Tab-separated table of C-alpha atoms in Angstrom:
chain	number	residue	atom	x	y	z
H	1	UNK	CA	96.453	123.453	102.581
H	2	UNK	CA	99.390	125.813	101.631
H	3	UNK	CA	101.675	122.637	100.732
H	4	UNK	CA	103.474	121.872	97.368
H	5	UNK	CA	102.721	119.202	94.907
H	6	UNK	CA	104.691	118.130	91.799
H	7	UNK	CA	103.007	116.033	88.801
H	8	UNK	CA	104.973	114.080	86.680
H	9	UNK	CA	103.813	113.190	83.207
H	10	UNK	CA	105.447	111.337	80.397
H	11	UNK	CA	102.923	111.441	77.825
H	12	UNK	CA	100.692	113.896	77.708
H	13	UNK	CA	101.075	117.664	77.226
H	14	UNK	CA	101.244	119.994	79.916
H	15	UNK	CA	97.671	121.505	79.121
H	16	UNK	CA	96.150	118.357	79.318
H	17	UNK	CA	92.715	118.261	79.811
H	18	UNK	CA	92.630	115.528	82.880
H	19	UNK	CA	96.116	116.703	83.724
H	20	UNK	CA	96.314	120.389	83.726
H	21	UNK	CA	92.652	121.505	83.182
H	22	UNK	CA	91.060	119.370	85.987
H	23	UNK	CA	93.553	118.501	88.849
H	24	UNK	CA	96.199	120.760	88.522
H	25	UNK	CA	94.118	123.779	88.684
H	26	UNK	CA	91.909	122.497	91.204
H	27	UNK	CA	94.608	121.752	93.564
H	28	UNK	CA	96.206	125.468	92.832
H	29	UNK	CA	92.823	126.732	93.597
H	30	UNK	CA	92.561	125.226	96.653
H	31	UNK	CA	95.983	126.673	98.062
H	32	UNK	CA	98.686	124.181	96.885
H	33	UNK	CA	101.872	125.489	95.187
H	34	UNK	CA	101.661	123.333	92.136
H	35	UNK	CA	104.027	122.528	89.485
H	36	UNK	CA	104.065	120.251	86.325
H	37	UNK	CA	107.024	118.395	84.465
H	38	UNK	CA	105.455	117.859	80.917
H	39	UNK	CA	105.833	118.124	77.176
H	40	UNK	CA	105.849	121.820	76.392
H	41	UNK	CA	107.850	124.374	74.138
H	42	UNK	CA	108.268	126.802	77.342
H	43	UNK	CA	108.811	127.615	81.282
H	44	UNK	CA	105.597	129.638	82.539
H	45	UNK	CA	103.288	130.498	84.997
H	46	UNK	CA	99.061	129.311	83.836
H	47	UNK	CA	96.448	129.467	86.011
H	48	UNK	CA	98.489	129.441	89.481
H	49	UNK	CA	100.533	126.391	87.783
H	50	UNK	CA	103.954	126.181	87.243
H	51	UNK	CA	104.776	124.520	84.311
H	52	UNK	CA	108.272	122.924	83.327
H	53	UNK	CA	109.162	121.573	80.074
H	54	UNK	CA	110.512	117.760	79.255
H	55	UNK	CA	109.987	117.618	75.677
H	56	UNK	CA	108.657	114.243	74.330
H	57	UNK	CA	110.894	112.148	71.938
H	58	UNK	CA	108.985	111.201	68.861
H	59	UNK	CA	110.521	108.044	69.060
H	60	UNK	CA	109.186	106.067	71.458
H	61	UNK	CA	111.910	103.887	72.419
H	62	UNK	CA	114.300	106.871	72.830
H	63	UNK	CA	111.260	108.555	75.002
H	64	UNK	CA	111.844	105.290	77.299
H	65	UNK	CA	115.254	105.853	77.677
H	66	UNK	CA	114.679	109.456	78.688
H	67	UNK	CA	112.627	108.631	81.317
H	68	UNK	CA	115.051	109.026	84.170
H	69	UNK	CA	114.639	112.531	83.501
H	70	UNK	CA	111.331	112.067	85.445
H	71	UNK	CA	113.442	110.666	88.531
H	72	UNK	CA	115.723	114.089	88.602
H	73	UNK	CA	112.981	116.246	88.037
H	74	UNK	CA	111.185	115.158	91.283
H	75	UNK	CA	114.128	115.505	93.358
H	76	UNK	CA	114.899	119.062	91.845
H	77	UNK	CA	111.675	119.893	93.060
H	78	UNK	CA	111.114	119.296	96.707
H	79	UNK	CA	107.145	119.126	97.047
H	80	UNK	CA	104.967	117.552	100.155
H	81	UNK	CA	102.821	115.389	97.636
H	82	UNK	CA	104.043	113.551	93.849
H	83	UNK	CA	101.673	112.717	91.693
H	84	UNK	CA	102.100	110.691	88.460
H	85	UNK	CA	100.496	109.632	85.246
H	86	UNK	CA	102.440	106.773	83.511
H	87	UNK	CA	102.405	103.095	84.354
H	88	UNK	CA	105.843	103.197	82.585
H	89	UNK	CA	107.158	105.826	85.311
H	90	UNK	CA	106.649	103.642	87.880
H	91	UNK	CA	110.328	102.118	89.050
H	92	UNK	CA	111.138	105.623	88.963
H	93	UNK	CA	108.391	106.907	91.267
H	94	UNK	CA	109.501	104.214	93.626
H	95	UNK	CA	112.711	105.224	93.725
H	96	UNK	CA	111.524	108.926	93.985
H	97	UNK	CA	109.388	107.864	96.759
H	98	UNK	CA	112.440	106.427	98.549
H	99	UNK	CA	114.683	109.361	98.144
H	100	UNK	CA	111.924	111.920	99.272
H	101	UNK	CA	110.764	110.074	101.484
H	102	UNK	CA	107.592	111.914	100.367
H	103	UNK	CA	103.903	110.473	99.852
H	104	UNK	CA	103.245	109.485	95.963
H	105	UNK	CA	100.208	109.254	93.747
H	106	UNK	CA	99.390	107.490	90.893
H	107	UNK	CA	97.024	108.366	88.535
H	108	UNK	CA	95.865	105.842	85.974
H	109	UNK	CA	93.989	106.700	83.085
H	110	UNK	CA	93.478	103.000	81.375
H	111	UNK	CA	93.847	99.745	81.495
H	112	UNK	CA	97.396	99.153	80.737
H	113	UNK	CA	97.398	95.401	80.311
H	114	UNK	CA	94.347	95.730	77.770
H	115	UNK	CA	95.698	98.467	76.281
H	116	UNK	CA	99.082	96.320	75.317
H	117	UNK	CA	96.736	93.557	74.233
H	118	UNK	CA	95.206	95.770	71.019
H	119	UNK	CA	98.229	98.145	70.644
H	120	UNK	CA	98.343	97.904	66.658
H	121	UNK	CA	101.721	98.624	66.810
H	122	UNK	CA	102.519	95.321	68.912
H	123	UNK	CA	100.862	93.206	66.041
H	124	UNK	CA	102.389	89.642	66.131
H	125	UNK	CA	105.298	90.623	68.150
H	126	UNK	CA	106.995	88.451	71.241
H	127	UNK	CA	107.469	92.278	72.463
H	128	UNK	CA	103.628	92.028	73.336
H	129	UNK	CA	103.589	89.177	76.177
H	130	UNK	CA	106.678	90.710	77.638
H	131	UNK	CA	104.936	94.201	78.089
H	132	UNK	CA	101.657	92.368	79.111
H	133	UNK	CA	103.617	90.643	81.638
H	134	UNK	CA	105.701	94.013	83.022
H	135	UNK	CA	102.455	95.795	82.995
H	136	UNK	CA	100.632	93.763	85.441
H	137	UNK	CA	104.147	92.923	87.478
H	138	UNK	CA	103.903	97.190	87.740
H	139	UNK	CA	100.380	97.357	88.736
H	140	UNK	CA	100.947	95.242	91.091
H	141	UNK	CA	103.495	96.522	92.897
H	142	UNK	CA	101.817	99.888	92.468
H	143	UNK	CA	100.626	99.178	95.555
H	144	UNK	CA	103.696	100.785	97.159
H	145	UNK	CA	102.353	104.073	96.290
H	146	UNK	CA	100.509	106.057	99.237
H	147	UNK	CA	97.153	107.181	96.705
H	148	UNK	CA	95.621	105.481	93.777
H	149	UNK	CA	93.388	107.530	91.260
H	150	UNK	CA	91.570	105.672	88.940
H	151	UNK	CA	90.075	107.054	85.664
H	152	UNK	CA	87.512	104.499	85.922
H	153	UNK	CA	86.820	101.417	88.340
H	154	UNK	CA	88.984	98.584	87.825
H	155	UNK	CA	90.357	98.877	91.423
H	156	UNK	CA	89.583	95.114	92.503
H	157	UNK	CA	91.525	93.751	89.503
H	158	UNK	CA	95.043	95.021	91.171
H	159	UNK	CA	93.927	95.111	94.702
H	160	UNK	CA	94.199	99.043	94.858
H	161	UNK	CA	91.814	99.077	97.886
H	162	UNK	CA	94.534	98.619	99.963
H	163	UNK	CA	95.622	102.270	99.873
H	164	UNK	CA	93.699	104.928	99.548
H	165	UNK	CA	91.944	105.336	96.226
H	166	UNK	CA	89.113	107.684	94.913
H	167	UNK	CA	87.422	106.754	91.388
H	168	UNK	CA	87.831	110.365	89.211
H	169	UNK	CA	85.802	110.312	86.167
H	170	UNK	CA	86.457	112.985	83.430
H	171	UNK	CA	83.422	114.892	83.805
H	172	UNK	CA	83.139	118.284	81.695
H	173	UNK	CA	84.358	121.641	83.987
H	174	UNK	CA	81.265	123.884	84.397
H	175	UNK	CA	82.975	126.950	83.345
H	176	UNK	CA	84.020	125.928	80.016
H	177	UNK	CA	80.569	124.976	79.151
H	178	UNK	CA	78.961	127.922	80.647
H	179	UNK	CA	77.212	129.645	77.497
H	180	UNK	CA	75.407	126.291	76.551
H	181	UNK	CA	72.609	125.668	75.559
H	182	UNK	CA	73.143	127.805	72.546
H	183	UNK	CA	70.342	128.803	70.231
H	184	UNK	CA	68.838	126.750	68.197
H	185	UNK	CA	68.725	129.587	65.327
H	186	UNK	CA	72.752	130.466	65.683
H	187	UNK	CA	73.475	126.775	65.252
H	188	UNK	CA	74.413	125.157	61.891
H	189	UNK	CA	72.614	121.949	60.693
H	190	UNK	CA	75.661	119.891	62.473
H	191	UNK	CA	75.448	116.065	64.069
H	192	UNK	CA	78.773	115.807	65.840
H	193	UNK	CA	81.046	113.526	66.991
H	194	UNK	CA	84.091	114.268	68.535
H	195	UNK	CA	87.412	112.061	69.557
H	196	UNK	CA	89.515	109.697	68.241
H	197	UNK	CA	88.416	108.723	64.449
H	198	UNK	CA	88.259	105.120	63.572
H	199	UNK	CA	86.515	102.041	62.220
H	200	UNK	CA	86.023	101.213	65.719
H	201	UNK	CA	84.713	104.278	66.732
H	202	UNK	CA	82.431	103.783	64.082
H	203	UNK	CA	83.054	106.769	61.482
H	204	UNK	CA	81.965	104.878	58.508
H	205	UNK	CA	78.708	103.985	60.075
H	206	UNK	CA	78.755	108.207	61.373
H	207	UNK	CA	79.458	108.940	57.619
H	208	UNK	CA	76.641	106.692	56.011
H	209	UNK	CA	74.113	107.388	58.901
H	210	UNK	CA	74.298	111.041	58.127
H	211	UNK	CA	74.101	110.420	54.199
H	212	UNK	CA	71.327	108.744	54.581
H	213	UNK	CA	69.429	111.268	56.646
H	214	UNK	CA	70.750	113.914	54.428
H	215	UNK	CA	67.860	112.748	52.070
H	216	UNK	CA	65.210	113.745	54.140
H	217	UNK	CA	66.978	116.501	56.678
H	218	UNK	CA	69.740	118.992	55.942
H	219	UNK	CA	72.669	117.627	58.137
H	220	UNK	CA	76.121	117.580	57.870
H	221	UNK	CA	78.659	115.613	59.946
H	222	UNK	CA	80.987	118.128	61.990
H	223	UNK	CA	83.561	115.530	62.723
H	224	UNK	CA	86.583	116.898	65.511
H	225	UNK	CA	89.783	114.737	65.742
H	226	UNK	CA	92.321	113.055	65.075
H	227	UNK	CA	92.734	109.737	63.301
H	228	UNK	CA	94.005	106.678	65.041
H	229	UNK	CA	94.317	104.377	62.193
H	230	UNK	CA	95.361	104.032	58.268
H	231	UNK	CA	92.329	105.156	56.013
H	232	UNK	CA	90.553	107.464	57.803
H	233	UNK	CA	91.849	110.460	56.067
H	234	UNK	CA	91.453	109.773	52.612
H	235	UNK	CA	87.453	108.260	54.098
H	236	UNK	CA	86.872	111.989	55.105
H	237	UNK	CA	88.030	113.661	51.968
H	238	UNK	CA	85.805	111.274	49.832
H	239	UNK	CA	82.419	112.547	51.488
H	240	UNK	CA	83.324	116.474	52.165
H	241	UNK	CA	80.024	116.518	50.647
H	242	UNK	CA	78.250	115.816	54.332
H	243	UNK	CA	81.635	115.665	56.340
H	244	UNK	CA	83.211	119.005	57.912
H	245	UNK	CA	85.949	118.043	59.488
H	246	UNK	CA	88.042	120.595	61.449
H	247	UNK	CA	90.950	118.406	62.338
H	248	UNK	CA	92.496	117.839	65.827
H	249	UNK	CA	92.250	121.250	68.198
H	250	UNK	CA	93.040	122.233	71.285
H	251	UNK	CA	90.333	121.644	74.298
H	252	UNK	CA	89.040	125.125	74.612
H	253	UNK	CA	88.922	125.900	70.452
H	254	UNK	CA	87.008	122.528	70.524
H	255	UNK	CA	84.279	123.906	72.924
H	256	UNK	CA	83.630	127.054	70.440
H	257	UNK	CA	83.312	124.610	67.808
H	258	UNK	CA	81.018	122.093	70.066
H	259	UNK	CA	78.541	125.206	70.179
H	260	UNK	CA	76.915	125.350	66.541
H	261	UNK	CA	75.708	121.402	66.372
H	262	UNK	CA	72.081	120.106	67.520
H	263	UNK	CA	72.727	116.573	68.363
H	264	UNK	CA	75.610	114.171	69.219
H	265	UNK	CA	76.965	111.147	68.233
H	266	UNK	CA	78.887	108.050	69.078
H	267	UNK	CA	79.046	104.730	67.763
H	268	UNK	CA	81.722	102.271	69.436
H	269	UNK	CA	82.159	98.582	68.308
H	270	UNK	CA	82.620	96.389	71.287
H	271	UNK	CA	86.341	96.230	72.849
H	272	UNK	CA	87.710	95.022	75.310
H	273	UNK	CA	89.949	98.192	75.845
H	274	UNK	CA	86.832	100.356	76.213
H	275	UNK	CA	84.947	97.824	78.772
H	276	UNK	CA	83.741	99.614	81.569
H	277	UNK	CA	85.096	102.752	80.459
H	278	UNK	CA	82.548	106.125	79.974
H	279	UNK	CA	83.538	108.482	77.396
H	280	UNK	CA	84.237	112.149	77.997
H	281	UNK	CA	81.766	112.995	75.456
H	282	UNK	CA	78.734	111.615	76.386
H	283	UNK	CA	78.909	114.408	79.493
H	284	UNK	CA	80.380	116.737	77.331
H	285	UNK	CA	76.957	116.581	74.878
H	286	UNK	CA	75.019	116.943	77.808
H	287	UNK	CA	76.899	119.503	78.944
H	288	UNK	CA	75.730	121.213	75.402
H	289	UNK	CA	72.338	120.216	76.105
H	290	UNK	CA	71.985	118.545	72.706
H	291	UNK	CA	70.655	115.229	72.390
H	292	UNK	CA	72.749	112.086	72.460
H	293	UNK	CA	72.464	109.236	69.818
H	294	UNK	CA	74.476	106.344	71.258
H	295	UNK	CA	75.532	102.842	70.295
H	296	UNK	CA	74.561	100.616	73.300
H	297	UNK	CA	77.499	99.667	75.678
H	298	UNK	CA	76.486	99.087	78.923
H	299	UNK	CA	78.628	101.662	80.964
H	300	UNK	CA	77.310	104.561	79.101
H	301	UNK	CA	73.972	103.105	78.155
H	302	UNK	CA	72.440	103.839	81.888
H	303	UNK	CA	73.823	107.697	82.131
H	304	UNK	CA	71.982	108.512	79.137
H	305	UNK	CA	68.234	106.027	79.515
H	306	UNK	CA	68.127	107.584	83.210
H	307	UNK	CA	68.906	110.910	82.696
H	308	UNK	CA	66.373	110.787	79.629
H	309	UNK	CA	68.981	112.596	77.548
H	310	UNK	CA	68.606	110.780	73.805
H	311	UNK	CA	68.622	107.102	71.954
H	312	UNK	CA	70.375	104.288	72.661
H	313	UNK	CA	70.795	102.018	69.618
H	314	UNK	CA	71.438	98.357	69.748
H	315	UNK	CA	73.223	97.806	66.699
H	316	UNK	CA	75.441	99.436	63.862
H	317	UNK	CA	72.979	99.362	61.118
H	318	UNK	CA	73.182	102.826	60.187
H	319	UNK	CA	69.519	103.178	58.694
H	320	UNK	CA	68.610	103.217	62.846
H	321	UNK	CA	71.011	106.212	63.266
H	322	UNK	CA	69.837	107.833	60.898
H	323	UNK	CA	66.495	107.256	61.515
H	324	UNK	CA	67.008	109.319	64.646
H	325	UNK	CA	69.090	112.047	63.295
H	326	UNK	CA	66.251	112.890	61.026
H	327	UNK	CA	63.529	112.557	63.495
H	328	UNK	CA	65.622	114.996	65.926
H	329	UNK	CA	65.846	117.263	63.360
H	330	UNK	CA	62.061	117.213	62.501
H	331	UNK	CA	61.050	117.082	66.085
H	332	UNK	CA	63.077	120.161	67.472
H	333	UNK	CA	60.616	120.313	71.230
H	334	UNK	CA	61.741	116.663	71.720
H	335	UNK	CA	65.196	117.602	70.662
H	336	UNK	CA	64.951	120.601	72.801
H	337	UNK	CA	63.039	118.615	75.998
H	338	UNK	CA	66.271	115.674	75.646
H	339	UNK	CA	69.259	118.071	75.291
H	340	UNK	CA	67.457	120.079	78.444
H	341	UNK	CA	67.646	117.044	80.486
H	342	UNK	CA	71.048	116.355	79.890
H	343	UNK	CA	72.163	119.837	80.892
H	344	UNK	CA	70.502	119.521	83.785
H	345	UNK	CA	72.044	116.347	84.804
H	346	UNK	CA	75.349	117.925	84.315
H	347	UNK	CA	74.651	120.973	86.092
H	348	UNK	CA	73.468	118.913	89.001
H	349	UNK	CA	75.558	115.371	88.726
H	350	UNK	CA	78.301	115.226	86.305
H	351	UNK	CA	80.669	118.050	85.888
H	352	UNK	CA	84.241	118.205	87.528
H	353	UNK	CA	83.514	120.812	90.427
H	354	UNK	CA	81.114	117.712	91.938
H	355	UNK	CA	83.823	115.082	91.249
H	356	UNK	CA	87.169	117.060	92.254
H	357	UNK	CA	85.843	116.957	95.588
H	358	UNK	CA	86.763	113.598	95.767
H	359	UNK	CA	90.372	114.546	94.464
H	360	UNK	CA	90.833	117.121	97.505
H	361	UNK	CA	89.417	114.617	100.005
H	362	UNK	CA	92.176	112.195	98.992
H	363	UNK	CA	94.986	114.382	99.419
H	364	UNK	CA	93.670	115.971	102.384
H	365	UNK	CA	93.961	112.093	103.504
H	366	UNK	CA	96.929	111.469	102.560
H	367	UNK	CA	98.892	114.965	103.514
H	368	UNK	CA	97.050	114.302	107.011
H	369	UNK	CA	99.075	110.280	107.193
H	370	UNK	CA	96.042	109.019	107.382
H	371	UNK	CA	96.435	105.313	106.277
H	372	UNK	CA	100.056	105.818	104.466
């Protein structure tokens, strides 16, 4: 293409998985000159990307007043393409847009209206109908922009079909998980689960399921993460017995980590905020080629009964998990035969190189004025 892009992030570091990892690299790999405003310690060079730093606040009301910094930053560097993460950048992108006069993506991760509706730390505020309201008056007029990308497909609830959009899930990158499968005899006796740790995200029913198998089986829970709520700390500490939890690490430490467990888990009570959403790890255990034990929301439920990749459990009884744990663990050809199938369906189906194709066929689109 040999044209310049800037991205524009509020929130998330500059090695972001998503962010960095997947589209900036992609695009610098395909000939763009590409450069990223986001939270770092340092100015460098990674990968063919340019990064800036715009250190976060902690605060996150001072972070909102900083914000204009996003607005300068774009117009101190003159690209052919924006492209932008935050629903709360968004009068700022317009007016970006304006100035420029330059096309302007926006790349949403979530469902910001749902996401406001369970935000713990709106809890019986006023503050929360307010930013409800201002999030879907922003969506809205989001339509202003010249690309949409959606994390996953929500498109007809804000009318993005009107400009061009592309649906970009968060598949695993093919290179990172290029020495799975790994041996079954230089892996530890490991269930994992990886993410955000909560109630929600079921880590006391993780926790029981793999006590209770750890009277028939040798498992242990390798548990990777951070935790999202109050309690979930002192929960760990209380079963180190069967829990080894390695804390919150960065993306490619993770994958090292990922390699020494046999199966994977993930048990989600229903939300709204996760409806229709699919989980990076679900690909990422297939991507392993271990089996997958699953609680059974529909929008993962399908990728893992057609694919023929491990359970899906209708439930939270965590007898049923563990039920399965132990029965992978006896059964190692099954286990073996399921974690084969979902390698293959990443090598063939879901891993980024397939998907970013649809990332370069937008912004050939839209660098071409087709339909801006």
């Amino acid at each position: 293409m040999g044209k310049s892009v800037c991205i524009l992030t509020s929130t998330h570091p500059a090695t972001d998985v998503r962010v960095f990892y997947r589209e900036a690299r992609t695009l610098a790999k395909r000939g763009l000159r590409v450069s990223v405003f986001a939270d770092w310690d340092r100015e460098e060079d990674r990968d063919g990307v340019r990064i800036y730093p715009v250190r976060k606040p902690k605060n996150r009301f001072v972070r909102i007043l900083l914000l204009y910094r996003f607005l300068i930053n774009g117009l101190s560097c003159p690209a052919d393409i924006y492209h932008f993460h935050e629903l709360e950048l968004v009068p700022f992108m317009i007016i970006l847009k304006i100035l420029s006069r330059k096309p302007v993506i926006f790349d949403i991760h979530e469902d910001f209206e749902v996401q406001y509706r369970k935000a713990r730390w709106l809890a019986g505020r006023p503050l929360k109908f307010v930013l409800v309201s201002i999030s879907r008056l922003l969506l809205f007029i989001s339509c202003i922009f010249d690309g949409i990308v959606l994390a996953f497909d929500y498109r007809r609830k804000y009318l993005f079909d009107k400009k061009p959009l592309c649906i970009l899930r968060n598949y695993p990158i093919k290179n990172m998980f290029g020495r799975f499968p790994y041996p079954d005899d230089k892996k530890g006796n490991y269930v994992l689960y990886t993410g955000g740790i909560s109630r929600r995200r079921g880590i006391e029913e993780m926790i029981e399921a793999v006590r209770i198998a750890n009277k028939k089986v040798d498992v242990k829970l390798l548990l990777i993460g951070k935790p999202i709520e109050a309690g979930i700390l002192p929960l760990i500490e209380a079963n180190r017995d069967i829990v080894d939890y390695r804390g919150f690490l960065d993306w490619k430490e993770a994958v090292e980590i990922y390699r020494i467990a046999k199966v994977g888990l993930y048990i989600v009570h229903p939300t709204s905020g996760l409806a229709g959403n699919l989980p990076n790890k679900i690909f990422e255990y297939m991507a392993m080629g271990i089996p997958i034990i699953a609680s059974g929301e529909e929008s993962w439920r399908r990728y893992i009964e057609e694919t023929d990749s491990g359970f899906i459990i209708d439930g939270f009884e965590p007898t049923c998990y563990a039920e399965k744990i132990v029965y992978l663990f006896k059964n190692k050809d099954e286990a073996r035969r399921l974690g084969a199938n979902g390698r293959y369906a990443f090598e063939t189906h879901f891993n980024w190189e397939a998907e970013s194709k649809k990332l370069l066929a937008l912004y050939d689109r839209i660098l071409k004025g087709e339909d801006i």
